[in-house]
Coordinates of C-alpha atoms and ligand atoms in Angstrom, one line a residue:
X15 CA -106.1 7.0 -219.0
X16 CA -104.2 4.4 -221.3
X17 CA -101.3 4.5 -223.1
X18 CA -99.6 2.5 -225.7
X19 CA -96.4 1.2 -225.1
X20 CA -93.8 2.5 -227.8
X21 CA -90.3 0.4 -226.7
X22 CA -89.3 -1.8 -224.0
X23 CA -85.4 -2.4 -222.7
X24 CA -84.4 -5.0 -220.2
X25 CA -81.0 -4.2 -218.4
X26 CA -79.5 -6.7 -216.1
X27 CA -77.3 -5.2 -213.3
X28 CA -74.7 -7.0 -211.0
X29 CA -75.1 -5.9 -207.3
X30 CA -72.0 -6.8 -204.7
X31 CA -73.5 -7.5 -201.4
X32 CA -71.7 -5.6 -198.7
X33 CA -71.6 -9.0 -196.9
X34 CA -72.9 -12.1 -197.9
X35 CA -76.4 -13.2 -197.1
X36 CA -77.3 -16.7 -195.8
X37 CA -80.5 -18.5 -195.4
X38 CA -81.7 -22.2 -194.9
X39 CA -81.4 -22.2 -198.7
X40 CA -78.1 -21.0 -199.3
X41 CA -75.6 -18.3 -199.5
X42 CA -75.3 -15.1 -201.8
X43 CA -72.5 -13.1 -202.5
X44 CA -73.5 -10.9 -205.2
X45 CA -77.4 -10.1 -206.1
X46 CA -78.0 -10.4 -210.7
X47 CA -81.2 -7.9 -210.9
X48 CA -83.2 -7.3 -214.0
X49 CA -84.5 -4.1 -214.4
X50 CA -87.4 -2.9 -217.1
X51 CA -87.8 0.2 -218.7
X52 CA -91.2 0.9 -220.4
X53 CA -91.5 3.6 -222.7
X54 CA -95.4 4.7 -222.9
X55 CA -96.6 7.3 -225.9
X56 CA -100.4 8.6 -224.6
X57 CA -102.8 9.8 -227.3
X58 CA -101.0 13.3 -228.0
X59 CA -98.2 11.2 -228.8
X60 CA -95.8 12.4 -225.6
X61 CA -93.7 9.7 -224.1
X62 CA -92.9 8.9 -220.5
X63 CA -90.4 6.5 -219.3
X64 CA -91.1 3.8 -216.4
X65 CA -88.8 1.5 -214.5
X66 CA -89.8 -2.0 -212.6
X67 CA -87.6 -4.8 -210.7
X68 CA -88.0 -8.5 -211.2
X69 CA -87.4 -9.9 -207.5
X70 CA -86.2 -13.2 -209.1
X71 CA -83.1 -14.8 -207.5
X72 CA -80.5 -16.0 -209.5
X73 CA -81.8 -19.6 -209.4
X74 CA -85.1 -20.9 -208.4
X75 CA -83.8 -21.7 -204.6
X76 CA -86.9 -19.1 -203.0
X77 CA -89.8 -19.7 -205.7
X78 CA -89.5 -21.7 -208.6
X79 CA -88.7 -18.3 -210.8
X80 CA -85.0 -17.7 -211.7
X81 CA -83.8 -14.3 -213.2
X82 CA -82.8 -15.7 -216.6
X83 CA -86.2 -17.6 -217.0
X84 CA -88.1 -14.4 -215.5
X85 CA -86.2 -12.5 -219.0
X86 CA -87.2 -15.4 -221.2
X87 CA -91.0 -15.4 -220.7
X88 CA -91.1 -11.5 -220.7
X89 CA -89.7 -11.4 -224.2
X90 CA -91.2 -14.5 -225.9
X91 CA -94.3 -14.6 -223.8
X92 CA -95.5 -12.0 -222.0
X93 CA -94.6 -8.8 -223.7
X94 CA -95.8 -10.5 -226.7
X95 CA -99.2 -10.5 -225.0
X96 CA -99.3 -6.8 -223.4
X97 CA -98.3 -5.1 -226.6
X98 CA -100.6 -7.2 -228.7
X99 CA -103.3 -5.6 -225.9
X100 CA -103.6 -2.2 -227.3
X101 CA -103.9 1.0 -225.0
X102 CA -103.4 -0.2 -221.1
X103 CA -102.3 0.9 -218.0
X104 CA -101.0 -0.8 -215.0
X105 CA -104.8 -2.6 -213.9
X106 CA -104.7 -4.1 -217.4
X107 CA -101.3 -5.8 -217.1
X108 CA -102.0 -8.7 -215.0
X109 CA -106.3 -9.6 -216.6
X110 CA -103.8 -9.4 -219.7
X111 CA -101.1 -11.8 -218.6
X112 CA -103.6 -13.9 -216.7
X113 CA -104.1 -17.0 -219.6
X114 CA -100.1 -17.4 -218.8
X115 CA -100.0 -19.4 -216.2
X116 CA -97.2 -18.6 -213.2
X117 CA -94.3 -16.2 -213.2
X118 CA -95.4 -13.7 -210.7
X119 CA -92.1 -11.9 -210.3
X120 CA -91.8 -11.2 -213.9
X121 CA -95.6 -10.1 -214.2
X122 CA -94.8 -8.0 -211.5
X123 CA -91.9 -6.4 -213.0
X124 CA -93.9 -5.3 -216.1
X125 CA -97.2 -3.9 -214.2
X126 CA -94.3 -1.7 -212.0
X127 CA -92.8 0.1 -215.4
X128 CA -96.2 0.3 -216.5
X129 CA -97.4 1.7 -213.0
X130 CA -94.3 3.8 -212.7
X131 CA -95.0 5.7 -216.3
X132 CA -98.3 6.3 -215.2
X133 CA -97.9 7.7 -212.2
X134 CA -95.0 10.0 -213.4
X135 CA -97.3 11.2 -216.4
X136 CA -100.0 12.0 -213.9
X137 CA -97.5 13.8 -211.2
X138 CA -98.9 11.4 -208.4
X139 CA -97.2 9.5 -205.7
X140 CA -97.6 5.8 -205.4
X141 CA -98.6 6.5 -201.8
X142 CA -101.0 8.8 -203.0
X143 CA -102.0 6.9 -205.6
X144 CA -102.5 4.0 -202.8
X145 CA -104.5 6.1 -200.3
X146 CA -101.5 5.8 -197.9
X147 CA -101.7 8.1 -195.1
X148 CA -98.5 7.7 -193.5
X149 CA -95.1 9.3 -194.4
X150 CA -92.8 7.4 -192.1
X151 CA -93.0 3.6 -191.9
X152 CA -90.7 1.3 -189.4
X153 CA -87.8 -0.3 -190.5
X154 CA -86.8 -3.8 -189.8
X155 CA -83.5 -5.4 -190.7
X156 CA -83.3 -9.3 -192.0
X157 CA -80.1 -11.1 -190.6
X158 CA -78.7 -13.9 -192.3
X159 CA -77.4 -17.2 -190.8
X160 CA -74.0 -17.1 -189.3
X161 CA -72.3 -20.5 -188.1
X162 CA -70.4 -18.6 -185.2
X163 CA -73.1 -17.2 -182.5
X164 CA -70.1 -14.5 -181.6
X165 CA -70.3 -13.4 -184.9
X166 CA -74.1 -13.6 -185.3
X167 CA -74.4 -11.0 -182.2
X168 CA -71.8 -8.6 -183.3
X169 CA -73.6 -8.2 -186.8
X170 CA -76.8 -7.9 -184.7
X171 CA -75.7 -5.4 -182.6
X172 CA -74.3 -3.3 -185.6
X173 CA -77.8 -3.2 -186.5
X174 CA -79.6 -2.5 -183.0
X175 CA -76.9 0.6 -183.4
X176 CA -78.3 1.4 -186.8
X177 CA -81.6 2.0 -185.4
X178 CA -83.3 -0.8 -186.9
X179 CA -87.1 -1.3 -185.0
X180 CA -87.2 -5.2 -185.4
X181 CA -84.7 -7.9 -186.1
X182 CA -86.0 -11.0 -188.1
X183 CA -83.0 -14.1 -187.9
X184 CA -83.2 -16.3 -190.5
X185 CA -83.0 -20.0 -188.7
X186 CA -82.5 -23.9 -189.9
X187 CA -82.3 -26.9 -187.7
X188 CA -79.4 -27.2 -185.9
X189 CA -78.5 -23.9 -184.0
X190 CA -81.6 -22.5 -183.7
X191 CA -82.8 -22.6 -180.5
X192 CA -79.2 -21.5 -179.2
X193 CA -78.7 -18.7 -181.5
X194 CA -82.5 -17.2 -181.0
X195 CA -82.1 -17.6 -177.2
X196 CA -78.4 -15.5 -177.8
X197 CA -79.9 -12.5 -179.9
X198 CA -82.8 -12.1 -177.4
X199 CA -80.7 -12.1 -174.1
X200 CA -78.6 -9.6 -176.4
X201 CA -81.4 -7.4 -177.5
X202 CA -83.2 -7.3 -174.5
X203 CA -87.2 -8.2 -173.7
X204 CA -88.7 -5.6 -175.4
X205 CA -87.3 -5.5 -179.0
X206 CA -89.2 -6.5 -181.4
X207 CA -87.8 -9.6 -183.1
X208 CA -89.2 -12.5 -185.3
X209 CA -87.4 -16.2 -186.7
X210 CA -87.6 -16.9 -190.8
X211 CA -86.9 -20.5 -191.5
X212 CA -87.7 -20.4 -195.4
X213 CA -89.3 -23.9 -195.5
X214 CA -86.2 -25.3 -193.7
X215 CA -88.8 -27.7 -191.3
X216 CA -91.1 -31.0 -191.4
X217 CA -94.6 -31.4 -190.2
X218 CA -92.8 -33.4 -187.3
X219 CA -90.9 -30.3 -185.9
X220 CA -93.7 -29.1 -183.9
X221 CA -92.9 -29.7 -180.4
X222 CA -89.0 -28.2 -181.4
X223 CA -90.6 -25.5 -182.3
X224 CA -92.6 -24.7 -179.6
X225 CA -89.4 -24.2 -177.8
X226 CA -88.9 -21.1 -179.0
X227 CA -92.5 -19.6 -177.6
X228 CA -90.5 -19.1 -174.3
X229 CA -88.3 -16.2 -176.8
X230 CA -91.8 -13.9 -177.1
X231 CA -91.1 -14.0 -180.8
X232 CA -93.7 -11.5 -183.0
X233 CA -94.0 -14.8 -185.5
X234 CA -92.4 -18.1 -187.1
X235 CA -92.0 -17.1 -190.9
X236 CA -92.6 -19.9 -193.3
X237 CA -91.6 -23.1 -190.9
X238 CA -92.5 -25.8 -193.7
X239 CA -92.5 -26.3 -197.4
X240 CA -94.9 -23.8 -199.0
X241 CA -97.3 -26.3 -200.2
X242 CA -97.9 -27.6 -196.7
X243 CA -101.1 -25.4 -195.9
X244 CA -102.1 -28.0 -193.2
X245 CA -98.9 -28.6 -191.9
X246 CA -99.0 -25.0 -191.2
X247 CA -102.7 -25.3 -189.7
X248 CA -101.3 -27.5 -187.2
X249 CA -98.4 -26.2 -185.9
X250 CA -100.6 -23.1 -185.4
X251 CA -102.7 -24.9 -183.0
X252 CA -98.9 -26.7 -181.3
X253 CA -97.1 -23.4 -181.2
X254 CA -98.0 -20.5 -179.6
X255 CA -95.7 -17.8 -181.1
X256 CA -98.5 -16.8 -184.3
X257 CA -97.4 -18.5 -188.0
X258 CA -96.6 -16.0 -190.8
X259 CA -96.8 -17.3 -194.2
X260 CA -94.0 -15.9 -197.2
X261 CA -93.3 -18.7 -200.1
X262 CA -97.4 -20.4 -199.3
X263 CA -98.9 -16.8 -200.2
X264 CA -99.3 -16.4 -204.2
X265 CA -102.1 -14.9 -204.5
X266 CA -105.2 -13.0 -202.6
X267 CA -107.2 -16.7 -203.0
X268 CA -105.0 -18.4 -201.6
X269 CA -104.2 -16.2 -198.8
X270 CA -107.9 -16.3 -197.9
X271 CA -107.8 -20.3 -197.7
X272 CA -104.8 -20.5 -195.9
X273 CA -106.5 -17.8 -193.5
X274 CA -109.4 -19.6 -193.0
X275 CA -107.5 -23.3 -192.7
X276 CA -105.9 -21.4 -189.6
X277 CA -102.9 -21.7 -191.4
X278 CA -102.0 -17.7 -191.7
X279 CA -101.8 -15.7 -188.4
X280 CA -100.1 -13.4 -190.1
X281 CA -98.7 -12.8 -193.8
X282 CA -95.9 -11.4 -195.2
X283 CA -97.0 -9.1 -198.5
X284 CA -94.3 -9.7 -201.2
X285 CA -95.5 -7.9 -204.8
X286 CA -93.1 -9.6 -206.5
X287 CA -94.2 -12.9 -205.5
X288 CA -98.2 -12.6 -205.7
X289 CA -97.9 -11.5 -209.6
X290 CA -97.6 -7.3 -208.0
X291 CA -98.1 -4.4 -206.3
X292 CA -101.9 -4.6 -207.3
X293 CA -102.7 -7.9 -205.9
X294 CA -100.6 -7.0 -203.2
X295 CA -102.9 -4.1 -202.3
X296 CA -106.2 -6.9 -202.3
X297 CA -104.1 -9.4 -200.3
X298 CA -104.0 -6.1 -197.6
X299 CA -107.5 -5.1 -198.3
X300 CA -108.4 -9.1 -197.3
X301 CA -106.1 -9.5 -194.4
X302 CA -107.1 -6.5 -192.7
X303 CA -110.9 -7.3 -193.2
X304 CA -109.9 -11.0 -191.9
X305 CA -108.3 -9.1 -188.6
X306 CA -104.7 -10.8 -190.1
X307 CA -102.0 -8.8 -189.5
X308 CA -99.3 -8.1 -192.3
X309 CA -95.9 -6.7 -193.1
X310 CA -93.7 -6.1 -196.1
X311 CA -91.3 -8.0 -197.1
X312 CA -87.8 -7.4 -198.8
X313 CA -86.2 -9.3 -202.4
X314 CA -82.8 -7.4 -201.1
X315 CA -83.9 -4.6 -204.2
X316 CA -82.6 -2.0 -205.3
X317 CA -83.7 1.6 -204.5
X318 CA -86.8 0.9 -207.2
X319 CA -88.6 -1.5 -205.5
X320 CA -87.4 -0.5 -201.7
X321 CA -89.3 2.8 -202.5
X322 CA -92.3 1.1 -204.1
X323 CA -92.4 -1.1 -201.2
X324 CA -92.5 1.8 -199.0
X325 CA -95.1 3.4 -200.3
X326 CA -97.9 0.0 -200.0
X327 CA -95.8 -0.6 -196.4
X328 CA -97.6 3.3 -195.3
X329 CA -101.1 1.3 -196.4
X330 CA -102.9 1.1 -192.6
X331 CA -103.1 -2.8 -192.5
X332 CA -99.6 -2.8 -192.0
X333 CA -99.1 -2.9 -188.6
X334 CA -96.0 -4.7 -188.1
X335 CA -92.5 -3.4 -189.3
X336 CA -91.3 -4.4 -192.6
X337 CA -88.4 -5.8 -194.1
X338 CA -88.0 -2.4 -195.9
X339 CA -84.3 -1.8 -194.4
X340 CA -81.9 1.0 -195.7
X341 CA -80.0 0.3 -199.0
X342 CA -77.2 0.2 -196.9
X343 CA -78.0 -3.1 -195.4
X344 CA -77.2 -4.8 -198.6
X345 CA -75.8 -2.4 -201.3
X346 CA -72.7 0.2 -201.0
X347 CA -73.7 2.2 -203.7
X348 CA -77.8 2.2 -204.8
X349 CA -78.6 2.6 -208.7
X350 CA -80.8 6.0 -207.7
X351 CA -79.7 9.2 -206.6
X352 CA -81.8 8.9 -203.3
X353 CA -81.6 5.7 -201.6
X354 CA -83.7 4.5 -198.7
X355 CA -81.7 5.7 -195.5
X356 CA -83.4 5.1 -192.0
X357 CA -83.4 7.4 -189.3
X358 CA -84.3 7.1 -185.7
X359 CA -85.5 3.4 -187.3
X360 CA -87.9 4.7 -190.0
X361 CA -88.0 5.2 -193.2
X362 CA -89.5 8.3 -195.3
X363 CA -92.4 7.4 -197.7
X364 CA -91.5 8.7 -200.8
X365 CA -93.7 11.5 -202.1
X366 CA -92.2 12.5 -205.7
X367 CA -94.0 11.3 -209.1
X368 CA -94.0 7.6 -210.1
X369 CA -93.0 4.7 -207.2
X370 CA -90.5 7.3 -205.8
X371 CA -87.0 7.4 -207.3
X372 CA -84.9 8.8 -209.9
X373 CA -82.4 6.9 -210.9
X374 CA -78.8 7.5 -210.8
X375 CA -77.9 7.2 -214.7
X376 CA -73.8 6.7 -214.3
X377 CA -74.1 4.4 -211.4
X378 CA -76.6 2.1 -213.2
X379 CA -74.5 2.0 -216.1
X380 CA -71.5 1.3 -214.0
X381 CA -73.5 -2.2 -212.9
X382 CA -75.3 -3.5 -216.0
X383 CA -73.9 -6.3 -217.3
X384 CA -76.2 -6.6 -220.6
X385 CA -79.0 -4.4 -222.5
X386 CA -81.5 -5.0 -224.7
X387 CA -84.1 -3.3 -226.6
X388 CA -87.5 -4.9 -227.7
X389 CA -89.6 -2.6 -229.8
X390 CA -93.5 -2.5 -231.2
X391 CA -93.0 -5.2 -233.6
X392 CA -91.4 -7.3 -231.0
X393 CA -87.6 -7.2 -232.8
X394 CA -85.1 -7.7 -230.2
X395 CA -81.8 -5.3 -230.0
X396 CA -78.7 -6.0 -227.9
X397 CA -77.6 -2.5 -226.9
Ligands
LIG19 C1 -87.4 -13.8 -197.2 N1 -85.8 -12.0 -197.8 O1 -88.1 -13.1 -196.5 C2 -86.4 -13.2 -198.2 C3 -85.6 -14.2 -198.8 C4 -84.5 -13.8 -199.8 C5 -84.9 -10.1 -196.7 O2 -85.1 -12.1 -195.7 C6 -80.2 -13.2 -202.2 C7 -80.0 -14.2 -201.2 C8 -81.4 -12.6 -202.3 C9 -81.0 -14.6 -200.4 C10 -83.7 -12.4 -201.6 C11 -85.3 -11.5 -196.7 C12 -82.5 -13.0 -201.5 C13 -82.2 -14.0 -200.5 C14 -84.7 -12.9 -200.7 C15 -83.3 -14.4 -199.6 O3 -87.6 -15.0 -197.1
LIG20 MG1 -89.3 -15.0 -195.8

């Protein structure tokens, strides 16, 4: 069924991380979401409400998307575009975006309101919605670069103690080898546990690399520069720990090149970056027909898109745990009134109407630092 969408309203909310967050790219403090709210009529007339979350940093340091650009093509270009479309739901939103080229993570964010209305006018789960089977998934836990190892182990070990299933380190030249050969002699042999280096590498880094086979990593996530397919292809063949691709992966095309280049071992499923949750679902269906294993990984979101990516994380190609961590990990206080928790290291699929949240209407206004209101004729309001 389609729907028309009556009013649109784009809040931008301030998040305090509990701690700051470091990669090879730099350090965060404080996490500036922008949330949308689509209002869909259907053809009695009755209105539903439905919420997505642009993963867009604050500046284009992960993708080339930033959160103020992401806000600036949804109102002057792509909203334009889906209201013009007449009567949709969510499969319509990207074949309608598609002549617009990039912007993934704000595409995403509009075909997750749309989805979300849907799904709460229809009473269905996105899990069931999906086909997902399971109703606990494994939680892993991403930990940021710390300069002191001392330091590095304690916050590791606050998270072993948390229950957390897998631990990803986020690593740059330097300390690497050190502080990966420190959390494994910490965690023991038989945790799970995985290096992301966000592009921090050259094609030349192979045989440094390779040192870190002897550590029985799960994967390397993104070694080199996401346009460096081949790079990638041959430091499969040098290293033996598998490759996982996260910035390379944009869409299900390209995963299948990079897949058959030998390039992608095994892929990290972002919605936000591929363009959304409905790509992200054929960039499954194609790794798991490949025999390429996948995971879920995390934006640091809010409780919106931690239960969304929940619900695709219980899809069965998704063998290996997820960056889908309690709110915790990041957040003090999450915008819905049931945030992700983990217990004995899972997490509960969510089961209610829509992606799986309500939110928590004094706590997100507490947070937003600006409102506005676009309606049918495309008339912008600051609320
Ligand atoms: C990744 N996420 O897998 C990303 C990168 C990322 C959970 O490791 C603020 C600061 C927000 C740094 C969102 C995880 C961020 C950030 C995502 C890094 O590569
Ligand atoms: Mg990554």
């Amino acid at each position: 069924m389609t729907s028309t969408i009556e009013r649109v309203e784009l809040r931008r909310i301030a998040m305090p991380l509990v701690s700051p967050f470091r990669t090879s790219f730099g350090s965060q403090t404080d996490r500036d979401i922008l949330l949308v709210r689509i209002d869909l009529a259907d053809a009695s007339g009755s209105i539903v409400e439905g919420w997505g979350e642009c993963v867009a940093l604050s500046e284009p340091s992960y993708s080339p998307e930033y959160v103020d650009g992401a806000q600036h093509v949804i109102v002057h270009h792509l909203l334009p575009r889906l209201m013009a479309a007449g009567p949709i739901e969510a499969a319509d939103v990207a074949p309608t975006l598609a002549k617009l080229h990039g912007h993934p993570m704000a595409k995403a964010a509009l075909e997750m309101a749309v989805l979300d209305a849907q799904l709460r006018a229809a009473g269905q789960s996105f899990a069931a919605f999906l086909g997902a089977q399971r109703t606990l998934i494994p939680s892993g836990v991403s930990v940021g670069i710390h300069d002191s190892t001392d330091e590095l182990l304690a916050a590791v070990q606050g998270y072993v103690d948390d229950g957390y299933v897998r631990i990803k380190l986020k690593i740059e030249p330097g300390s690497d080898i050190e502080q990966v050969a420190a959390v494994r002699d910490l965690i023991g042999p038989d945790t799970p546990f995985q290096v992301d280096a966000n592009t921090a590498y050259r094609r030349t880094d192979g045989s440094h690399l390779a040192r870190l086979d002897e550590f029985h990593l799960l994967l390397i996530e993104q070694p080199l520069p996401e346009d460096d397919i081949i790079g990638h292809a041959r430091l499969a063949a040098e290293v033996e720990t598998p490759i996982c691709l996260d910035e390379s992966l944009v869409s299900a095309t390209g995963t299948a090149d990079a897949i058959e280049l030998g390039a992608c071992e095994i892929a990290n499923i972002k919605p936000g970056r591929v363009g959304g949750y409905l790509e992200a679902v054929r960039i499954h269906d194609l790794c798991v027909a490949k025999g390429i294993p996948v995971w879920c990984g995390g934006m640091l979101e809010t409780g919106i898109g931690r239960a969304a990516n929940a619900a695709l994380a219980a899809l069965p190609g998704f063998t290996l745990p997820g960056d889908i961590s309690a709110s915790t990990r990041f957040y003090a206080r999450d915008i819905v009134t049931d945030p992700i928790t983990i217990t004995n290291g899972h997490v509960t699929v969510p089961a209610t109407a829509g992606l799986g949240f309500d939110l928590d209407c004094d706590v997100l206004d507490s947070v937003t630092t600006s409102r506005i209101s676009i309606d049918r004729r495309g008339t912008v309001t600051e609320l």
